[in-house]
PDB file of C-alpha atoms in Angstrom:
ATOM      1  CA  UNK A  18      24.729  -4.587  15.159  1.00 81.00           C
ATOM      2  CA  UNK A  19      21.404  -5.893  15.994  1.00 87.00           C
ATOM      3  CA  UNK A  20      17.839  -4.760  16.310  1.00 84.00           C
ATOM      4  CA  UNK A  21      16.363  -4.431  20.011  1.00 82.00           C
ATOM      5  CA  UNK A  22      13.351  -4.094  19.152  1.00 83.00           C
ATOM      6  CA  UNK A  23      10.362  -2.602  17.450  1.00 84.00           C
ATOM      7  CA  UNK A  24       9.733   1.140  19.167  1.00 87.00           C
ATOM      8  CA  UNK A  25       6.556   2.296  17.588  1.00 90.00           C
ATOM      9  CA  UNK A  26       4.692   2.614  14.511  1.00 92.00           C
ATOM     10  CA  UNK A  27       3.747   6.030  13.539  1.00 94.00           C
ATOM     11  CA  UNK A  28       1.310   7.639  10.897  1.00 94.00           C
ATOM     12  CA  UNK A  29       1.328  10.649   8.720  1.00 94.00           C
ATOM     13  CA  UNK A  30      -2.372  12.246   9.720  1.00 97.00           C
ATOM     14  CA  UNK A  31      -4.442  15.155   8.917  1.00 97.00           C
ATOM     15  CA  UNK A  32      -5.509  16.075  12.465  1.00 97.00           C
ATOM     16  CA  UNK A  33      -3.806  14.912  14.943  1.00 98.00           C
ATOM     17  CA  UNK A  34      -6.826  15.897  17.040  1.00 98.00           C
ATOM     18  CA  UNK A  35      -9.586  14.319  15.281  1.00 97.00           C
ATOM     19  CA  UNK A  36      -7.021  10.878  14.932  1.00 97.00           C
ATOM     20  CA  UNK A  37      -6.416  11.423  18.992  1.00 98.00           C
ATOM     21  CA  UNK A  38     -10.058  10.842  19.415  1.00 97.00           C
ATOM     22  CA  UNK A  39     -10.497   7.860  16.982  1.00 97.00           C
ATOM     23  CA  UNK A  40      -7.557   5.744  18.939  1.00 97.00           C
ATOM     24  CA  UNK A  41      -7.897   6.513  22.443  1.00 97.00           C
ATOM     25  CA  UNK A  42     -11.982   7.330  22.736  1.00 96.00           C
ATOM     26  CA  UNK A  43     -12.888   4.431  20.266  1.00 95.00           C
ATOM     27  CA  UNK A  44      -9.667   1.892  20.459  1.00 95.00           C
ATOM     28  CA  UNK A  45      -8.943   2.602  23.885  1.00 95.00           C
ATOM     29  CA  UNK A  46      -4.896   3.671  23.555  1.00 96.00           C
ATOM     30  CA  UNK A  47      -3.944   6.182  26.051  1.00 97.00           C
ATOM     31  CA  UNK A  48      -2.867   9.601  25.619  1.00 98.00           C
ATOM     32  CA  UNK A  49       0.793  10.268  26.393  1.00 97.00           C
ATOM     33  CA  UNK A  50       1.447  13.305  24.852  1.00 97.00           C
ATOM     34  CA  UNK A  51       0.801  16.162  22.307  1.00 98.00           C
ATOM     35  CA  UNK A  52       3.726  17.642  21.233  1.00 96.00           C
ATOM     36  CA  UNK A  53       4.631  20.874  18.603  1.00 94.00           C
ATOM     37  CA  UNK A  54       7.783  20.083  16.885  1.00 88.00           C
ATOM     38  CA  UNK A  55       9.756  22.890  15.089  1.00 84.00           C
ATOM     39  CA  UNK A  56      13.212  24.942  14.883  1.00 82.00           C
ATOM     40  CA  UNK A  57      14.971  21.639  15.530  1.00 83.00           C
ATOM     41  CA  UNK A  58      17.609  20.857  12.900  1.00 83.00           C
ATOM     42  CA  UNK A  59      18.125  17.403  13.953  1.00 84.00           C
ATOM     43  CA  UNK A  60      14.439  17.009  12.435  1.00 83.00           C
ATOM     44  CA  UNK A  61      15.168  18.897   9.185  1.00 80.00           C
ATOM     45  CA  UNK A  62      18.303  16.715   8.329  1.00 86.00           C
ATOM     46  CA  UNK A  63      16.179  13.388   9.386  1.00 84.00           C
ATOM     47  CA  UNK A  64      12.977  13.565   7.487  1.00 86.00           C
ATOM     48  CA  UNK A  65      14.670  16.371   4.956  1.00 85.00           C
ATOM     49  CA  UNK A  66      13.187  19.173   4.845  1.00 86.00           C
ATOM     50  CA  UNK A  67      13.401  22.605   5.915  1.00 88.00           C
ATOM     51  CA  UNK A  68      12.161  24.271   9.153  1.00 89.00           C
ATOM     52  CA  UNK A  69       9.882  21.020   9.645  1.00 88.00           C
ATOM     53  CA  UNK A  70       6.884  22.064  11.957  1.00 93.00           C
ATOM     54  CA  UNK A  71       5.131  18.789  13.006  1.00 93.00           C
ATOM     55  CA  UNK A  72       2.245  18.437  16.196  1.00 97.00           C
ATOM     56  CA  UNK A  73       3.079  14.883  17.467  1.00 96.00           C
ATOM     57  CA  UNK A  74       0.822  12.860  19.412  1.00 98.00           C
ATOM     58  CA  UNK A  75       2.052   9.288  21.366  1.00 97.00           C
ATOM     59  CA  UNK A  76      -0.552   6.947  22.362  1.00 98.00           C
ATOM     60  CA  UNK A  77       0.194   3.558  24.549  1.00 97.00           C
ATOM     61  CA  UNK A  78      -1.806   0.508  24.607  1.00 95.00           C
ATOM     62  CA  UNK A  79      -2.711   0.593  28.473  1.00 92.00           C
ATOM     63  CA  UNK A  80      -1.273  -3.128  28.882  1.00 90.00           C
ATOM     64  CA  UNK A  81       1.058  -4.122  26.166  1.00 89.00           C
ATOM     65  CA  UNK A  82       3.001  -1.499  25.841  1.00 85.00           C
ATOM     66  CA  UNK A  83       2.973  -0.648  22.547  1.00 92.00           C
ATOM     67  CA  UNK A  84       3.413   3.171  21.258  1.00 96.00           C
ATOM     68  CA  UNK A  85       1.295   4.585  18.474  1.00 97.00           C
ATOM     69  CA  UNK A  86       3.142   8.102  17.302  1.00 97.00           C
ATOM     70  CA  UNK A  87       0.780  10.368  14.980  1.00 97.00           C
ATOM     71  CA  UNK A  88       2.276  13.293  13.069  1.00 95.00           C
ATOM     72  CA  UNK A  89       0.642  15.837  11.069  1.00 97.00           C
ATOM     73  CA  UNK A  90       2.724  17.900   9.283  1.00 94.00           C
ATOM     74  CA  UNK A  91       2.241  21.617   9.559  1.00 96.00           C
ATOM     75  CA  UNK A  92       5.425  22.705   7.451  1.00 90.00           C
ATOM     76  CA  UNK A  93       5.916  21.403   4.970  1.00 89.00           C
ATOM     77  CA  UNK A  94       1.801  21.234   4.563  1.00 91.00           C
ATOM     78  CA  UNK A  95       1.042  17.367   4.797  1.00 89.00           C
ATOM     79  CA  UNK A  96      -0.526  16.213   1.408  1.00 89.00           C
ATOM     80  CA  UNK A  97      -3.792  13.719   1.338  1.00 87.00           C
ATOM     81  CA  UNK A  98      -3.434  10.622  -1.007  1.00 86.00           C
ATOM     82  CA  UNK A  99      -5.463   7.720  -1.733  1.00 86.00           C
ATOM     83  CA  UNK A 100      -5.090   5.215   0.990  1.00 84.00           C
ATOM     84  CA  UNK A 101      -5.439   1.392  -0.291  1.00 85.00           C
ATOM     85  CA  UNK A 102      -3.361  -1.548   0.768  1.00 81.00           C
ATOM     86  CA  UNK A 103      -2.600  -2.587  -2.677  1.00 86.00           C
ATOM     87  CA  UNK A 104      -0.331   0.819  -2.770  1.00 86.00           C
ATOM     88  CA  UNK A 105       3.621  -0.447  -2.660  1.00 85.00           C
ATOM     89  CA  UNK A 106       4.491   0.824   0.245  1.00 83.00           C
ATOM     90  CA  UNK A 107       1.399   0.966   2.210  1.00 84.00           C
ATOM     91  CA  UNK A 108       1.349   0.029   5.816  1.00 85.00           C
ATOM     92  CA  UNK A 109      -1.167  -1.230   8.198  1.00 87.00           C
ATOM     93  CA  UNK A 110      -1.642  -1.918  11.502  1.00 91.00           C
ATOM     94  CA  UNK A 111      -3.142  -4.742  13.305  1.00 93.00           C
ATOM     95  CA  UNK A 112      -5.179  -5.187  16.445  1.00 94.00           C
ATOM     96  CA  UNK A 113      -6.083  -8.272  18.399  1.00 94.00           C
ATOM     97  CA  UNK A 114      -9.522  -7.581  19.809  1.00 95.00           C
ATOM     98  CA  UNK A 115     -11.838  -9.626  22.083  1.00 95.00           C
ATOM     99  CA  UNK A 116     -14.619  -9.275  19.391  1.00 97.00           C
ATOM    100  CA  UNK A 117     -14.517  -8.102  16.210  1.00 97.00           C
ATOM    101  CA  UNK A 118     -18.156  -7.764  15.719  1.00 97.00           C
ATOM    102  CA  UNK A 119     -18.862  -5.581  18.655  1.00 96.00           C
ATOM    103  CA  UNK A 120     -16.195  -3.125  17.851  1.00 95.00           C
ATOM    104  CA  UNK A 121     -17.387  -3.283  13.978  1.00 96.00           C
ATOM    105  CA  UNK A 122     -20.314  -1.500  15.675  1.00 96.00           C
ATOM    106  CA  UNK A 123     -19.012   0.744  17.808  1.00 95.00           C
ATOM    107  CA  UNK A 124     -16.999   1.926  14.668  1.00 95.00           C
ATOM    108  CA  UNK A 125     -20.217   2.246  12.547  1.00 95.00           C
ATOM    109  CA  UNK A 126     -22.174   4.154  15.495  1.00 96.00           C
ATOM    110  CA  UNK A 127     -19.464   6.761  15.732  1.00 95.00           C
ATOM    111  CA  UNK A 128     -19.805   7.042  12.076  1.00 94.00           C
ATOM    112  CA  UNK A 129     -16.337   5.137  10.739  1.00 94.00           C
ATOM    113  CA  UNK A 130     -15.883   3.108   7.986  1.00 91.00           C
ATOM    114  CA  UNK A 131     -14.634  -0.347   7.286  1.00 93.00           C
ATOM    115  CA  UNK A 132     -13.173  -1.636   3.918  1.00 92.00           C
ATOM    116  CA  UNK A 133     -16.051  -4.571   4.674  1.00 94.00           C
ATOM    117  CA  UNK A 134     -17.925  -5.827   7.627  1.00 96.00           C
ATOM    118  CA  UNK A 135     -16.147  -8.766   9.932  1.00 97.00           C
ATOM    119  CA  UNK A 136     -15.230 -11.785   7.934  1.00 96.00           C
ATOM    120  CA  UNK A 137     -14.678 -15.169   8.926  1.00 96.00           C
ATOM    121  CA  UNK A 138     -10.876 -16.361   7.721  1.00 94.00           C
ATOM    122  CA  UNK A 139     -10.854 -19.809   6.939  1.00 93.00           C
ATOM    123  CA  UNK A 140      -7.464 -22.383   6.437  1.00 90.00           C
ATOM    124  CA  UNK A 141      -7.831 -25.400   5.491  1.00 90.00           C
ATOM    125  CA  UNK A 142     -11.317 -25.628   5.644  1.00 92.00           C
ATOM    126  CA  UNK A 143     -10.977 -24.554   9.695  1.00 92.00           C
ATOM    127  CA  UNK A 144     -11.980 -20.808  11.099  1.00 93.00           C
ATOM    128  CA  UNK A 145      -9.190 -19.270  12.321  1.00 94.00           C
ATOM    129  CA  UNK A 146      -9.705 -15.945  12.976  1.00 94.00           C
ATOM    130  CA  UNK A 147     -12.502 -13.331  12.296  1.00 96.00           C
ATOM    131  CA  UNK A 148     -11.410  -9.565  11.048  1.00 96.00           C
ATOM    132  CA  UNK A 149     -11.485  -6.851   9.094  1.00 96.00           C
ATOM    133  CA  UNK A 150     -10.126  -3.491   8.061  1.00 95.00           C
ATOM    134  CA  UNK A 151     -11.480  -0.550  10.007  1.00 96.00           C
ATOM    135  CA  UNK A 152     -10.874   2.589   7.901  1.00 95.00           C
ATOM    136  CA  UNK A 153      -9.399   5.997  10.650  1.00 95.00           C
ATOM    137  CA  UNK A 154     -10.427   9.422   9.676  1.00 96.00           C
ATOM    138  CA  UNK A 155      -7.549   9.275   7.203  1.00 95.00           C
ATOM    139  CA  UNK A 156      -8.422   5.946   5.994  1.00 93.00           C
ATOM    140  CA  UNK A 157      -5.851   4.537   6.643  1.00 93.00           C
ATOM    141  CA  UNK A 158      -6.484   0.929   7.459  1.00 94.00           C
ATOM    142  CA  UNK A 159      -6.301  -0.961  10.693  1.00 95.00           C
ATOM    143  CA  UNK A 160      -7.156  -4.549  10.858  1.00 95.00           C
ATOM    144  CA  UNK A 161      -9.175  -5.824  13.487  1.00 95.00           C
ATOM    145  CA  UNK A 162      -8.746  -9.553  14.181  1.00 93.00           C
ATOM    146  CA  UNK A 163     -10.191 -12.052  16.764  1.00 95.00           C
ATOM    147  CA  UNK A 164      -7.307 -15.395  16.915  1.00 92.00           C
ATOM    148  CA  UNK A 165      -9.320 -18.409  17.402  1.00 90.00           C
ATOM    149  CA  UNK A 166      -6.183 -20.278  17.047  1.00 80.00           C
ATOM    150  CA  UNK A 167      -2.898 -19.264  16.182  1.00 78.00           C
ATOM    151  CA  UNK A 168      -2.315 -17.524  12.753  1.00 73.00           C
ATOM    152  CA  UNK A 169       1.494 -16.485  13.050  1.00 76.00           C
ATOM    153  CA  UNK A 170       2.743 -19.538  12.765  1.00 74.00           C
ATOM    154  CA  UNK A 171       0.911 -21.602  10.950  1.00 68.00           C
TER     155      UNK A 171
END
C-alpha cells in the first residue's frame, strides 16, 4: 500500500458562506461547489455520528491545483473552540504569495486579523522568507509566506 497523494485539506467552519468569501474574494481560490450533505450513512459511519447534516464547500487554487474543502456542521451543531497553534492537534495551512505585505493589507482593509504583521525569517543570519499568520473568520490560521530562497530543504 502506498500513498498517491495528498487530496485536500479541509476545515471545520462556522459559515461556510462567510469562509467562501474570505478564500476565494480575498485569497483568490475558486469556487467549485456548495454542497448539503445529509441522509447518507456512509457519512454517519465515517465521521460517527448520527444523521450527519454538513453544507460543504470545495475551493481550487486556479493554477496549482490544490482543493480547499470547508464543512460546517449543521447536525450535529458544530462547536467553536479556541483556535491557537500551540493546541496538539492544531493544523494550519500555508500559502506562497508574491508579497506578503500587500496581502497583509488587503487582509486588514477587509477587516481580518493576523496573529502579527509580516515578519522577516532569518537563518543563519540570511533572510529567507517573509510571513505571517493571517487569522479566517474562524481564526483559524493560515500562514502567508514570500520564499526568497528555499526553506524546505534547508
Amino acid at each position: 500500500m502506498a500513498l498517491k497523494g495528498c487530496h485536500h485539506q479541509g476545515f471545520t467552519v462556522s459559515d461556510v458562506d462567510r469562509s467562501v468569501k474570505y478564500y476565494r474574494d480575498l485569497l483568490g481560490l475558486e469556487l467549485v461547489r456548495i454542497s448539503d450533505r445529509s441522509n447518507l450513512p456512509s457519512y454517519d459511519r465515517m465521521l460517527g455520528y448520527e444523521d450527519v447534516k454538513l453544507r460543504v464547500a470545495i475551493l481550487r487554487h486556479p493554477v496549482n491545483e490544490f482543493i480547499l474543502e470547508l464543512v460546517q456542521y449543521v447536525n450535529p451543531e458544530g462547536q467553536e473552540r479556541p483556535q491557537e497553534n500551540r493546541f496538539v492537534g492544531a493544523s494550519h495551512l500555508a500559502f506562497e504569495v508574491d508579497d506578503v505585505d500587500v496581502l497583509y493589507q488587503i487582509l486588514q482593509e477587509a477587516g481580518h486579523d493576523a496573529i502579527n504583521p509580516p515578519t522577516d525569517v532569518i537563518r543563519d543570519g540570511k533572510k529567507v522568507a517573509r510571513g505571517m499568520y493571517a487569522l479566517d473568520p474562524d481564526g483559524i490560521s493560515i500562514e502567508m509566506f514570500q520564499e526568497f530562497e528555499d526553506v524546505v530543504s534547508k
